Coordinates of C-alpha atoms and ligand atoms in Angstrom, one line a residue:
M257 CA -42.8 298.4 172.1
Q258 CA -39.5 299.9 171.1
L259 CA -37.1 297.5 169.5
K260 CA -33.6 298.2 170.5
S261 CA -31.6 297.3 167.5
Q262 CA -29.2 294.9 169.1
N263 CA -25.8 294.8 167.8
Y264 CA -24.5 291.4 167.2
T265 CA -21.3 292.4 165.4
L266 CA -19.1 291.4 168.3
L267 CA -19.7 287.8 167.4
R268 CA -17.8 288.3 164.2
Q269 CA -14.7 286.3 163.2
G270 CA -11.4 287.3 164.6
E271 CA -12.7 289.4 167.5
A272 CA -11.6 287.0 170.1
D273 CA -8.0 286.9 168.9
D274 CA -6.7 289.0 171.7
L275 CA -7.8 286.7 174.4
P276 CA -5.0 285.9 176.9
Q277 CA -4.8 282.2 176.0
S278 CA -3.8 282.9 172.4
A279 CA -0.6 284.6 173.6
A280 CA 0.2 281.8 175.9
R281 CA -0.4 279.3 173.1
R282 CA 2.0 281.2 170.8
R283 CA 4.8 281.0 173.4
W284 CA 4.1 277.4 174.0
N285 CA 4.5 276.6 170.3
R286 CA 8.1 277.9 170.2
R287 CA 9.5 275.2 172.5
P288 CA 11.8 272.4 171.1
I289 CA 10.3 268.9 170.9
W290 CA 12.1 267.3 173.9
Q291 CA 10.7 270.0 176.1
W292 CA 7.2 268.7 175.3
I293 CA 7.5 265.4 177.1
V294 CA 7.5 266.3 180.8
P295 CA 4.9 269.1 180.5
G296 CA 2.9 266.8 178.2
L297 CA 2.7 264.1 180.9
L298 CA 1.9 266.8 183.5
A299 CA -0.8 268.2 181.3
V300 CA -2.4 264.8 180.8
T301 CA -2.5 264.2 184.5
V302 CA -3.9 267.7 185.3
V303 CA -6.5 267.3 182.5
L304 CA -7.6 263.9 183.8
A305 CA -7.9 265.2 187.3
L306 CA -9.9 268.2 186.1
V307 CA -12.2 266.0 184.1
I308 CA -12.9 263.7 187.0
T309 CA -13.6 266.6 189.4
R310 CA -15.7 268.5 186.8
A311 CA -17.8 265.4 186.2
K312 CA -18.4 265.0 189.9
V313 CA -19.3 268.6 190.4
E314 CA -21.5 269.0 187.3
K315 CA -23.3 265.7 187.7
D316 CA -25.5 267.2 190.4
V317 CA -26.3 270.3 188.5
K318 CA -29.6 270.3 186.7
W319 CA -28.0 272.2 183.9
D320 CA -29.5 271.4 180.6
H321 CA -33.2 271.6 181.3
H322 CA -33.9 271.3 177.6
S323 CA -31.9 268.0 177.6
N324 CA -34.5 266.3 175.4
L325 CA -34.1 269.0 172.8
P326 CA -31.3 269.8 170.3
A327 CA -29.3 273.0 171.2
C328 CA -31.2 274.9 168.5
P329 CA -34.4 273.0 167.5
Q330 CA -35.6 273.7 163.9
Y331 CA -38.9 272.5 162.5
P332 CA -39.6 272.1 158.8
A333 CA -41.3 274.7 156.6
L334 CA -45.0 273.8 156.4
K335 CA -46.5 272.7 153.1
A336 CA -50.1 272.4 152.0
A337 CA -51.6 269.1 153.1
S338 CA -53.9 268.6 150.1
S339 CA -54.2 269.8 146.6
D340 CA -57.3 271.9 147.4
R341 CA -55.4 273.6 150.1
E342 CA -52.4 274.1 147.8
K343 CA -54.7 275.8 145.4
L344 CA -56.2 278.1 148.1
E345 CA -52.7 278.9 149.4
K346 CA -51.6 279.9 145.9
E347 CA -54.7 282.1 145.4
V348 CA -54.0 283.9 148.7
K349 CA -50.3 284.3 147.9
D350 CA -51.1 285.7 144.4
A351 CA -53.7 288.0 145.8
I352 CA -51.3 289.5 148.4
D353 CA -48.4 289.7 146.0
S354 CA -50.5 291.5 143.4
D355 CA -50.0 295.2 142.5
K356 CA -53.6 295.8 143.4
F357 CA -53.1 294.6 146.9
F358 CA -49.9 296.7 147.2
E359 CA -51.7 299.9 146.3
K360 CA -54.6 299.1 148.6
S361 CA -52.3 298.2 151.5
L362 CA -50.3 301.4 151.0
K363 CA -53.6 303.4 151.3
N364 CA -54.6 301.3 154.3
M365 CA -51.3 302.1 156.1
Q366 CA -51.3 305.7 155.2
G367 CA -54.8 306.2 156.4
A368 CA -54.0 304.5 159.7
V369 CA -50.9 306.5 160.3
Q370 CA -52.7 309.8 159.5
I371 CA -54.9 309.3 162.6
P372 CA -52.8 310.4 165.6
T373 CA -53.8 307.9 168.2
E374 CA -51.4 309.2 170.8
S375 CA -51.4 307.9 174.4
F376 CA -50.0 310.1 177.2
D377 CA -48.6 309.1 180.5
D378 CA -51.1 311.2 182.5
M379 CA -54.1 310.0 180.6
G380 CA -57.3 309.9 182.7
P381 CA -60.0 307.2 182.4
V382 CA -61.6 306.5 179.1
G383 CA -64.8 308.6 178.9
N384 CA -63.4 311.3 181.0
D385 CA -60.2 312.3 179.3
T386 CA -61.1 313.7 175.9
R387 CA -57.7 312.9 174.5
W388 CA -59.0 309.3 174.0
D389 CA -61.7 310.6 171.5
I390 CA -59.3 310.2 168.5
F391 CA -59.7 306.4 168.9
K392 CA -63.3 306.8 167.7
D393 CA -62.0 308.1 164.4
F394 CA -59.5 305.2 164.2
H395 CA -62.3 302.6 164.9
K396 CA -64.5 304.2 162.2
Y397 CA -61.5 304.1 159.8
L398 CA -61.0 300.4 160.5
E399 CA -64.7 299.6 159.9
E400 CA -64.6 301.4 156.6
T401 CA -61.4 299.8 155.5
F402 CA -62.2 296.2 156.5
P403 CA -65.9 295.7 155.6
L404 CA -65.8 291.9 155.6
V405 CA -64.0 291.7 158.9
Y406 CA -66.6 293.9 160.6
S407 CA -69.6 292.3 159.0
K408 CA -68.6 288.6 159.3
L409 CA -66.6 288.5 162.6
E410 CA -67.9 289.1 166.0
F411 CA -66.6 292.5 167.3
T412 CA -66.6 293.3 171.0
P413 CA -65.5 296.7 172.1
I414 CA -63.7 296.3 175.5
N415 CA -63.6 299.3 177.8
T416 CA -64.8 301.4 174.8
Y417 CA -61.7 301.4 172.6
G418 CA -60.2 297.9 173.1
I419 CA -60.9 295.8 170.0
L420 CA -61.7 292.1 170.3
L421 CA -62.5 290.3 167.1
E422 CA -63.6 286.7 167.0
W423 CA -63.7 284.6 163.8
K424 CA -65.5 281.4 164.9
G425 CA -63.9 278.2 163.7
K426 CA -65.7 275.1 162.7
D427 CA -64.0 272.9 165.2
T428 CA -64.7 274.1 168.7
S429 CA -62.4 271.5 170.3
L430 CA -59.4 273.4 169.0
K431 CA -58.2 276.3 171.1
P432 CA -58.1 279.7 169.4
Y433 CA -55.1 281.6 168.1
L434 CA -54.9 285.2 169.2
F435 CA -53.3 288.0 167.1
M436 CA -52.3 291.0 169.3
G437 CA -51.2 294.6 168.5
H438 CA -51.9 298.1 169.9
Q439 CA -53.7 301.0 168.3
D440 CA -51.9 303.8 170.2
V441 CA -48.7 305.5 169.3
V442 CA -46.0 307.4 171.2
P443 CA -46.8 311.1 171.1
V444 CA -44.7 313.3 168.9
L445 CA -43.2 316.1 171.0
K446 CA -43.8 319.5 169.5
V447 CA -40.1 320.3 169.7
T448 CA -39.1 317.3 167.6
E449 CA -41.7 317.9 164.9
S450 CA -39.4 320.0 162.7
R451 CA -36.7 317.3 162.8
W452 CA -38.9 314.9 160.9
K453 CA -38.0 314.5 157.2
Y454 CA -41.7 314.4 156.5
P455 CA -44.4 315.6 158.9
P456 CA -45.1 312.8 161.4
Y457 CA -48.8 312.3 160.5
S458 CA -48.5 312.9 156.8
A459 CA -47.7 309.2 156.1
Y460 CA -45.7 310.3 153.1
Y461 CA -44.7 307.4 150.8
D462 CA -41.3 307.8 149.2
G463 CA -41.6 304.7 146.9
R464 CA -40.1 302.5 149.6
F465 CA -41.2 303.6 153.1
V466 CA -44.4 305.0 154.7
W467 CA -43.1 307.6 157.1
G468 CA -44.9 308.6 160.2
R469 CA -45.5 308.0 163.9
G470 CA -46.8 304.5 164.4
A471 CA -45.8 303.3 161.0
S472 CA -43.7 300.5 162.5
D473 CA -44.9 300.5 166.1
C474 CA -47.3 299.2 165.5
K475 CA -50.0 300.2 163.0
N476 CA -48.3 297.9 160.6
V477 CA -49.2 295.0 162.9
V478 CA -52.9 296.0 163.4
I479 CA -53.4 296.8 159.7
G480 CA -51.4 293.7 158.6
V481 CA -53.5 291.3 160.7
L482 CA -56.7 292.9 159.5
E483 CA -55.5 292.8 155.9
A484 CA -54.8 289.1 156.3
F485 CA -58.3 288.5 157.7
E486 CA -59.9 290.5 155.0
T487 CA -58.0 288.7 152.2
L488 CA -59.0 285.3 153.6
L489 CA -62.6 286.4 154.0
E490 CA -62.6 287.5 150.3
K491 CA -61.8 283.9 149.5
N492 CA -64.7 282.7 151.7
F493 CA -62.3 280.9 153.9
I494 CA -63.6 279.6 157.2
P495 CA -61.0 278.5 159.7
E496 CA -61.2 275.2 161.5
R497 CA -59.8 276.8 164.6
T498 CA -61.3 280.0 166.1
I499 CA -59.1 283.0 165.2
M500 CA -59.1 286.2 167.3
A501 CA -57.6 289.6 167.2
G502 CA -57.1 291.7 170.4
F503 CA -55.9 295.3 170.0
G504 CA -55.3 297.4 173.1
F505 CA -55.1 301.2 173.0
D506 CA -52.6 302.2 175.6
E507 CA -49.6 299.8 175.3
E508 CA -47.2 302.7 175.2
I509 CA -48.3 303.8 178.7
S510 CA -48.2 300.1 179.9
G511 CA -51.7 299.1 179.1
P512 CA -53.8 299.8 182.2
Q513 CA -57.0 300.5 180.3
G514 CA -56.6 298.5 177.1
A515 CA -54.9 295.1 177.0
Q516 CA -55.5 294.5 180.7
F517 CA -59.2 294.7 180.2
I518 CA -59.1 292.5 177.1
A519 CA -57.1 289.9 178.9
R520 CA -59.4 289.9 181.8
H521 CA -62.5 289.6 179.5
L522 CA -60.9 286.6 177.8
E523 CA -60.0 285.0 181.1
E524 CA -63.6 285.4 182.3
T525 CA -65.3 284.3 179.1
K526 CA -62.9 281.6 178.0
G527 CA -60.9 280.6 181.0
K528 CA -57.3 280.2 181.9
G529 CA -55.1 278.4 179.4
S530 CA -57.9 278.7 176.8
I531 CA -55.7 280.0 173.9
D532 CA -53.3 277.8 172.0
L533 CA -51.1 280.5 170.5
I534 CA -50.6 284.3 171.1
I535 CA -48.6 286.4 168.7
D536 CA -47.8 290.0 169.4
E537 CA -45.5 292.7 168.2
G538 CA -41.9 292.6 169.5
G539 CA -38.9 290.4 169.1
L540 CA -36.1 291.4 166.8
G541 CA -37.7 290.5 163.5
I542 CA -35.6 288.9 160.9
K543 CA -32.0 289.8 160.6
D544 CA -28.6 288.5 159.5
I545 CA -26.1 287.5 162.2
N546 CA -22.6 286.5 161.0
G547 CA -23.7 285.2 157.6
A548 CA -27.0 283.5 158.3
T549 CA -30.5 284.8 158.4
F550 CA -32.4 284.5 161.7
A551 CA -36.0 285.0 162.7
L552 CA -35.8 286.1 166.4
P553 CA -39.2 285.8 168.1
G554 CA -39.3 286.9 171.8
L555 CA -40.0 283.9 174.0
G556 CA -39.5 285.8 177.2
E557 CA -39.4 289.3 178.8
K558 CA -37.3 290.5 181.7
G559 CA -39.1 291.7 184.8
Y560 CA -39.5 295.2 185.9
F561 CA -39.1 296.7 189.4
D562 CA -38.8 300.2 190.8
A563 CA -37.6 300.4 194.4
R564 CA -37.8 303.6 196.4
I565 CA -35.2 304.3 199.0
T566 CA -36.1 306.9 201.6
V567 CA -33.8 308.3 204.3
E568 CA -35.4 310.1 207.2
T569 CA -33.1 312.0 209.6
A570 CA -33.6 314.7 212.2
G571 CA -34.0 318.2 210.8
G572 CA -32.3 321.3 212.2
H573 CA -30.3 324.3 211.2
S574 CA -27.5 323.8 208.7
S575 CA -25.1 325.8 210.8
V576 CA -24.8 322.9 213.3
P577 CA -25.0 319.9 211.0
P578 CA -24.2 316.2 211.8
D579 CA -21.2 314.7 209.8
H580 CA -23.7 313.3 207.3
T581 CA -27.0 314.8 206.2
G582 CA -29.8 312.6 204.9
I583 CA -28.6 313.6 201.4
G584 CA -25.1 312.4 202.3
I585 CA -26.3 309.1 203.6
L586 CA -28.6 308.5 200.6
S587 CA -25.6 309.3 198.3
Q588 CA -23.6 306.6 200.1
I589 CA -26.4 304.1 199.6
I590 CA -26.5 304.9 195.9
S591 CA -22.7 304.5 195.7
A592 CA -22.9 301.2 197.5
I593 CA -25.5 299.9 195.1
E594 CA -23.5 301.0 192.1
A595 CA -20.4 299.4 193.6
N596 CA -22.3 296.1 193.8
P597 CA -23.8 295.5 190.4
Y598 CA -25.3 292.3 189.2
E599 CA -23.1 289.9 187.3
P600 CA -23.8 288.6 183.8
D601 CA -24.5 284.9 183.6
L602 CA -26.1 282.5 181.1
T603 CA -28.4 279.6 181.9
P604 CA -30.5 277.4 179.7
V605 CA -33.7 279.1 181.1
N606 CA -32.7 282.3 179.3
P607 CA -33.9 282.5 175.7
Y608 CA -30.8 284.4 174.9
Y609 CA -28.8 281.3 175.7
T610 CA -30.7 279.6 172.9
T611 CA -30.1 282.6 170.6
L612 CA -26.4 282.0 171.1
Q613 CA -26.7 278.2 170.6
C614 CA -28.4 278.9 167.3
T615 CA -25.8 281.4 166.1
A616 CA -23.0 279.1 167.2
Q617 CA -24.6 276.3 165.2
Y618 CA -25.7 278.2 162.1
S619 CA -23.7 281.4 161.6
P620 CA -20.7 280.6 159.3
D621 CA -18.7 283.7 160.2
M622 CA -18.7 283.4 164.0
D623 CA -15.4 283.5 165.8
S624 CA -14.3 280.0 166.3
W625 CA -13.2 280.4 169.9
L626 CA -16.6 281.9 170.8
R627 CA -18.4 279.2 168.8
K628 CA -16.6 276.4 170.7
T629 CA -17.1 278.0 174.0
I630 CA -20.9 278.6 173.4
Q631 CA -21.2 274.9 172.4
K632 CA -19.2 273.9 175.5
A633 CA -21.7 275.8 177.6
L634 CA -24.3 273.2 176.7
S635 CA -22.8 271.0 179.4
S636 CA -20.6 273.4 181.3
K637 CA -21.6 276.2 183.6
K638 CA -18.1 277.5 183.6
A639 CA -18.0 277.8 179.8
A640 CA -21.4 279.6 180.0
K641 CA -20.0 282.1 182.5
T642 CA -17.0 282.6 180.2
V643 CA -19.3 283.4 177.3
A644 CA -21.4 285.7 179.4
D645 CA -18.4 287.6 180.7
Y646 CA -16.9 287.9 177.3
I647 CA -20.0 289.1 175.5
A648 CA -20.9 291.4 178.4
S649 CA -17.5 293.0 178.2
Q650 CA -18.0 293.7 174.5
D651 CA -21.5 295.0 174.2
I652 CA -23.7 296.6 176.7
S653 CA -27.1 295.8 175.1
Q654 CA -26.2 292.1 175.1
R655 CA -24.9 292.4 178.7
Y656 CA -28.3 293.2 179.9
L657 CA -29.8 290.1 178.2
M658 CA -27.8 288.1 180.8
Q659 CA -28.2 290.0 184.0
T660 CA -30.4 292.2 186.1
S661 CA -29.9 295.9 185.5
Q662 CA -30.0 298.6 188.1
A663 CA -30.2 302.4 187.5
T664 CA -31.0 305.1 189.9
D665 CA -33.2 307.4 187.8
L666 CA -35.0 309.6 190.3
I667 CA -33.8 311.6 193.3
S668 CA -35.6 314.0 195.5
G669 CA -34.9 315.9 198.8
G670 CA -33.8 319.1 200.3
V671 CA -36.1 322.1 200.3
K672 CA -34.1 325.0 201.8
I673 CA -30.4 325.9 201.9
N674 CA -30.3 326.6 205.6
A675 CA -32.4 323.6 206.8
L676 CA -31.2 320.0 207.1
P677 CA -33.1 317.6 204.8
E678 CA -35.6 315.5 206.9
K679 CA -36.7 313.2 204.1
V680 CA -34.9 312.4 200.9
Y681 CA -35.5 309.6 198.5
A682 CA -34.2 307.9 195.3
V683 CA -35.8 305.4 193.0
V684 CA -33.8 302.6 191.5
N685 CA -35.1 301.0 188.3
H686 CA -34.4 297.3 187.7
R687 CA -35.0 295.0 184.7
I688 CA -34.9 291.6 186.2
A689 CA -33.1 288.7 184.6
V690 CA -35.3 285.7 183.7
E691 CA -33.7 283.5 186.3
S692 CA -34.5 286.0 189.1
R693 CA -37.6 287.3 190.9
V694 CA -38.6 290.6 192.4
K695 CA -37.9 289.1 195.9
D696 CA -34.3 288.4 194.9
V697 CA -33.8 292.1 194.0
R698 CA -35.4 293.1 197.2
A699 CA -33.2 290.8 199.2
N700 CA -30.1 292.2 197.4
L701 CA -30.9 295.8 198.1
K702 CA -31.6 294.9 201.7
S703 CA -28.3 293.1 202.0
V704 CA -26.2 295.9 200.4
I705 CA -27.6 298.4 202.9
E706 CA -27.2 296.0 205.8
S707 CA -23.6 295.2 204.9
K708 CA -22.4 298.6 203.7
I709 CA -24.4 301.3 205.3
L710 CA -25.7 300.1 208.7
P711 CA -22.2 299.3 210.1
K712 CA -21.3 303.0 209.4
F713 CA -24.5 304.7 210.6
P714 CA -26.7 304.0 213.6
L715 CA -29.9 303.8 211.4
S716 CA -32.8 301.5 211.3
L717 CA -33.9 299.8 208.1
D718 CA -37.4 299.0 207.2
A719 CA -37.2 296.8 204.1
W720 CA -40.7 296.1 202.9
G721 CA -41.9 295.8 206.5
E722 CA -38.9 293.8 207.7
V723 CA -37.0 295.9 210.3
S724 CA -33.3 295.6 211.1
G725 CA -30.4 297.9 212.1
N726 CA -30.3 300.2 215.1
T727 CA -33.9 300.5 216.1
S728 CA -33.3 302.3 219.5
A729 CA -34.7 305.7 220.1
S730 CA -31.2 307.1 219.9
S731 CA -30.6 306.0 216.3
V732 CA -30.0 308.9 213.9
G733 CA -32.8 308.0 211.6
Q734 CA -34.5 305.5 209.4
I735 CA -34.1 304.0 205.9
F736 CA -37.2 302.7 204.2
L737 CA -37.2 300.4 201.2
E738 CA -40.6 300.1 199.4
N739 CA -42.2 299.6 196.0
F740 CA -42.3 302.8 193.9
D741 CA -44.9 301.3 191.5
E742 CA -46.3 297.9 190.6
P743 CA -43.5 295.4 190.0
L744 CA -43.6 292.9 187.2
E745 CA -41.9 289.5 187.5
P746 CA -40.0 288.2 184.4
S747 CA -42.4 286.5 182.1
P748 CA -42.7 282.8 181.9
V749 CA -40.4 281.5 179.0
S750 CA -42.5 280.1 176.2
P751 CA -41.7 276.6 175.1
F752 CA -40.1 275.8 171.8
D753 CA -41.2 272.3 171.3
T754 CA -45.0 272.6 171.3
D755 CA -47.3 272.1 168.3
A756 CA -48.1 275.8 168.4
Y757 CA -44.4 276.6 168.1
K758 CA -43.8 274.2 165.3
I759 CA -46.7 275.7 163.3
F760 CA -45.6 279.2 164.1
T761 CA -42.0 278.6 163.1
G762 CA -42.9 276.3 160.2
T763 CA -45.0 279.2 158.8
I764 CA -42.0 281.6 159.2
K765 CA -39.9 279.3 157.0
Q766 CA -42.7 278.6 154.6
V767 CA -43.2 282.4 153.9
M768 CA -39.8 283.9 154.6
G769 CA -37.7 281.1 153.2
E770 CA -36.4 277.7 154.3
D771 CA -33.0 279.1 154.9
V772 CA -34.3 281.2 157.8
I773 CA -33.2 279.9 161.1
V774 CA -35.6 280.5 163.9
A775 CA -33.9 281.4 167.2
P776 CA -35.7 282.1 170.4
S777 CA -34.8 285.5 171.8
L778 CA -35.3 287.6 175.0
M779 CA -36.8 291.0 175.3
T780 CA -35.6 293.6 177.7
G781 CA -38.8 295.6 177.5
N782 CA -42.4 294.5 177.9
T783 CA -45.4 294.3 175.5
D784 CA -49.1 294.0 176.3
T785 CA -48.5 290.2 176.5
K786 CA -47.7 290.8 180.2
F787 CA -51.4 290.6 180.8
Y788 CA -51.9 287.4 178.9
W789 CA -49.7 284.9 180.8
N790 CA -52.6 283.0 182.3
L791 CA -54.2 282.6 178.8
S792 CA -51.5 280.7 177.0
K793 CA -48.1 279.3 177.6
N794 CA -47.3 279.7 173.9
I795 CA -46.7 283.5 173.7
Y796 CA -44.5 284.6 170.8
R797 CA -43.6 288.2 170.3
F798 CA -42.8 288.6 166.6
A799 CA -43.4 291.4 164.2
P800 CA -42.8 289.7 160.8
V801 CA -40.6 292.4 159.3
R802 CA -37.2 291.9 157.8
D803 CA -34.2 293.9 158.8
G804 CA -34.1 297.3 157.2
G805 CA -37.9 297.3 156.8
R806 CA -38.7 299.1 160.0
E807 CA -36.8 302.1 161.3
N808 CA -36.9 304.5 164.2
A809 CA -39.7 303.3 166.4
H810 CA -40.3 305.9 169.2
T811 CA -38.2 308.6 167.6
V812 CA -38.2 310.9 164.6
D813 CA -38.5 309.5 161.1
E814 CA -40.3 306.3 162.1
R815 CA -41.1 304.4 159.0
I816 CA -42.1 301.0 157.5
G817 CA -41.0 299.5 154.3
M818 CA -44.1 298.5 152.2
K819 CA -42.4 295.5 150.6
E820 CA -41.6 294.1 154.1
H821 CA -45.1 295.0 155.3
V822 CA -46.8 293.0 152.6
E823 CA -44.5 290.0 153.3
G824 CA -45.7 290.3 156.9
V825 CA -49.4 290.1 155.7
R826 CA -48.5 286.9 153.9
F827 CA -47.1 285.5 157.1
Y828 CA -50.3 286.4 159.0
A829 CA -52.5 284.9 156.4
Q830 CA -50.4 281.7 156.1
L831 CA -50.4 281.3 159.9
I832 CA -54.2 281.4 159.9
L833 CA -54.3 278.8 157.1
N834 CA -51.8 276.6 158.9
S835 CA -53.8 276.9 162.2
D836 CA -56.1 274.2 160.8
R837 CA -53.4 271.7 161.9
S838 CA -53.4 270.5 165.4
Ligands
NAG1080 C1 -62.5 313.6 185.1 O1 -62.2 314.9 184.5 C2 -62.3 316.0 185.4 C3 -62.1 317.3 184.6 O2 -61.1 317.1 183.6 C4 -61.4 315.8 186.6 O3 -61.5 316.9 187.4 C5 -61.7 314.5 187.3 O4 -60.8 314.3 188.3 C6 -61.7 313.3 186.3 N1 -62.2 312.1 187.0 C7 -61.5 311.0 187.0 C8 -62.1 309.9 187.7 O5 -60.4 311.0 186.6
NAG1081 C1 -27.8 302.7 218.4 O1 -27.2 303.9 218.1 C2 -26.9 304.7 219.2 C3 -26.3 306.1 218.7 O2 -25.2 305.9 218.0 C4 -25.9 303.9 220.1 O3 -25.6 304.7 221.3 C5 -26.5 302.6 220.5 O4 -25.5 301.8 221.2 C6 -26.9 301.8 219.2 N1 -27.6 300.6 219.6 C7 -27.3 299.5 219.1 C8 -28.1 298.3 219.6 O5 -26.4 299.3 218.3
NAG1082 C1 -53.0 285.0 186.7 O1 -53.8 284.3 187.6 C2 -53.3 284.5 189.0 C3 -54.2 283.6 189.9 O2 -55.5 283.7 189.6 C4 -53.5 286.0 189.3 O3 -53.1 286.2 190.7 C5 -52.6 286.8 188.4 O4 -52.8 288.2 188.6 C6 -53.0 286.5 186.9 N1 -51.9 287.1 186.1 C7 -52.2 288.0 185.2 C8 -51.1 288.5 184.4 O5 -53.3 288.4 185.0
ZN1083 ZN1 -45.5 298.7 170.2

């Protein structure tokens, strides 16, 4: 999964100074005292009237669906519950913090990066396409590198290269924890190879970073989880709760052969809802926002939908054309779609709303107008809309955390310069806001075409089988709306008040520092977790890497900071230790 480094700088102090109300307030302040009385009375009346109306309007709105929770719930750093456990935790911490571990871990990471487990979009089935064979080498490498894991845990290969590891717990009444990651990496394009500072599969270590494709997406996760397992096995630790690892091998091409099979296997063998906590790559890691340090696990993912728009019109010679060819009509459809974009909005369903509540509460340097408005949004839809509009106007990556995106990315049609195009199509990509569904996007496309195009052209519209428009034989053609590929609904939003969440975030604070604020966040892309929704409601996408520790996923000079990697191993190990709680 590529992590877009989101830019939160717009939340900085002073940025909202130019808002219109500041200018109005300055003029207002210059008035002499006596002039305050009448407007003052007027203002009081207006405010009272507004408050009364607002209360009436908003009473019926089920606005704050987390009403039993604080705006930004924080749970305490966990501590060892007994002196024996304290001793074990110290041993584990000392082992991972040792120079010996660092050297070993560096070797582990380098070896993993040096095996180019690339997955390509046009990959055939496993067993048929020889490009998968490299994963055999990767499996062999893991078995050699983690002897205790492979001798003591149950290993099940899933669809040949999927890895499922099960570490049986003592207490079978506790539902397992599952650690996810993927073995594959984005291919390095030949033409970009020379742009790398160090060759992409050399895994060169410069004293700070291991450089190479996959170093931070996400061999660090796979190796980090296995290092945590191996370290605990060295201490003869046996968990109370069953601990599992599931590593797919085609996440970068959306996981049709890897994670999907693992999830299906788990659903068949363990059942729906059988896992207490799932942790995968993703999220925004740990970063500073306006003077405070935040851990930003992804609690939800936007949906994904590609709609194909096809226009079929009569062919003929281009010397006697109609006023609009199929290409002309399709162009007008695309223009109409672009002229009717989705609007940003913020609701409590959206994890980004909670990100903002957390920054408003804990970031000392946030602009005070913005802070107040975000906090007002706790009880006011209007304030939420103000925040959404303001942030959207400042920063495009944050805009799309609050609205459905639409982008026409493919177009095809026209075969000959003297022939009218009979069939042309375009494909519009959508990333669906968490409040919305695929059916809403479909309805919107249908409605844009019905209101903007059908009045202009005698065409019929077949929108996913629903027919409207001019269906007579004399119509000039047809428009079809259909799926281009398999759509994906927005993910369920994981809760942030469950025991699993408290243990997960309590571990973050225990390892990364009690000053770290954990803020739920939203992902605009998808990880392999999209196949696991039926297995657990507690799905958290969080690569435990501090800001600056991972760079350039999916592009040249990808790298991982070894110091940050080792801290991540401590997090994984501590989460396993803490999983004994229930
Ligand atoms: C397997 O590979 C062969 C040759 O590369 C190809 O022709 C065939 O279509 C493939 N079969 C499947 C099921 O993809
Ligand atoms: C359909 O389009 C044709 C051609 O423009 C027109 O003559 C006819 O009246 C239209 N029918 C309807 C029901 O609008
Ligand atoms: C979850 O279960 C439902 C009902 O059995 C099924 O239709 C759906 O495809 C499953 N979802 C995933 C992501 O596997
Ligand atoms: Zn990834």
